[in-house]
Short mmCIF file of C-alpha atoms in Angstrom, two decimals:
data_model
loop_
_atom_site.label_atom_id
_atom_site.label_comp_id
_atom_site.label_asym_id
_atom_site.label_seq_id
_atom_site.Cartn_x
_atom_site.Cartn_y
_atom_site.Cartn_z
CA UNK A 1017 96.55 65.10 88.66
CA UNK A 1018 97.98 67.60 86.23
CA UNK A 1019 96.74 67.89 82.65
CA UNK A 1020 98.65 69.71 79.93
CA UNK A 1021 97.65 70.39 76.34
CA UNK A 1022 100.53 69.28 74.12
CA UNK A 1023 99.07 69.69 70.63
CA UNK A 1024 95.82 70.73 68.97
CA UNK A 1025 94.99 70.75 65.25
CA UNK A 1026 92.03 70.52 62.89
CA UNK A 1027 91.91 66.91 61.69
CA UNK A 1028 89.21 67.49 59.07
CA UNK A 1029 86.30 69.77 58.26
CA UNK A 1030 83.42 69.97 55.82
CA UNK A 1031 80.34 72.02 55.08
CA UNK A 1032 77.28 70.96 57.06
CA UNK A 1033 75.01 68.89 54.77
CA UNK A 1034 71.82 70.80 55.66
CA UNK A 1035 72.68 74.05 57.45
CA UNK A 1036 74.12 76.80 55.31
CA UNK A 1037 77.06 78.78 56.71
CA UNK A 1038 78.02 76.02 59.12
CA UNK A 1039 81.14 73.87 59.10
CA UNK A 1040 81.53 70.67 61.08
CA UNK A 1041 84.74 68.86 61.78
CA UNK A 1042 87.02 67.09 64.20
CA UNK A 1043 89.87 68.59 66.15
CA UNK A 1044 92.64 66.31 67.37
CA UNK A 1045 94.05 67.22 70.77
CA UNK A 1046 96.87 65.59 72.69
CA UNK A 1047 96.85 65.89 76.47
CA UNK A 1048 99.30 64.57 78.99
CA UNK A 1049 98.23 63.63 82.48
CA UNK A 1050 100.63 63.26 85.37
CA UNK A 1051 99.28 60.87 87.97
CA UNK A 1052 101.34 59.35 90.75
CA UNK A 1053 104.50 60.64 89.10
CA UNK A 1054 103.79 58.89 85.80
CA UNK A 1055 102.90 60.57 82.54
CA UNK A 1056 99.96 59.28 80.49
CA UNK A 1057 99.24 60.57 76.98
CA UNK A 1058 95.64 61.02 75.78
CA UNK A 1059 94.81 61.43 72.08
CA UNK A 1060 91.35 62.96 71.71
CA UNK A 1061 89.17 63.54 68.63
CA UNK A 1062 86.70 66.31 69.45
CA UNK A 1063 83.66 66.84 67.20
CA UNK A 1064 83.09 70.58 66.68
CA UNK A 1065 81.08 72.97 64.54
CA UNK A 1066 81.25 76.67 63.74
CA UNK A 1067 79.06 79.20 62.00
CA UNK A 1068 80.82 80.85 59.08
CA UNK A 1069 80.37 83.71 56.65
CA UNK A 1070 81.45 84.33 53.08
CA UNK A 1071 84.15 86.74 54.29
CA UNK A 1072 85.92 84.13 56.44
CA UNK A 1073 89.15 82.61 55.14
CA UNK A 1074 90.07 78.94 55.63
CA UNK A 1075 92.40 80.04 58.45
CA UNK A 1076 89.51 81.90 60.13
CA UNK A 1077 87.34 78.79 59.93
CA UNK A 1078 90.13 76.62 61.36
CA UNK A 1079 90.58 79.10 64.21
CA UNK A 1080 86.84 79.05 64.95
CA UNK A 1081 86.91 75.24 65.16
CA UNK A 1082 90.02 75.31 67.37
CA UNK A 1083 88.44 77.87 69.71
CA UNK A 1084 85.35 75.67 70.04
CA UNK A 1085 87.53 72.64 70.84
CA UNK A 1086 89.59 74.65 73.36
CA UNK A 1087 86.37 75.60 75.15
CA UNK A 1088 85.33 71.94 75.33
CA UNK A 1089 88.78 70.97 76.63
CA UNK A 1090 88.64 73.70 79.30
CA UNK A 1091 85.29 72.39 80.54
CA UNK A 1092 86.61 68.82 80.53
CA UNK A 1093 89.72 69.83 82.47
CA UNK A 1094 87.59 71.71 84.98
CA UNK A 1095 85.43 68.63 85.57
CA UNK A 1096 88.45 66.33 85.86
CA UNK A 1097 90.11 68.66 88.36
CA UNK A 1098 87.03 68.28 90.61
CA UNK A 1099 87.39 64.48 90.73
#
């Protein structure tokens, strides 16, 4: 099986209701899997969070959420490759 990340983007984000300087959100990722010569598309919504500071721009916050999601996807891919 071969997995490939096709697209990744922040779907939505908001300030955490109780923890200051934390943003929660969802990142949408699209993976393709090639199994037995056929391609299967997987649309994933990944819940993520990131600690923030007053000096971070919206782009910095988005990047922090995307990095967190990429780490989760890397761990998922590693586990699936072991199957």
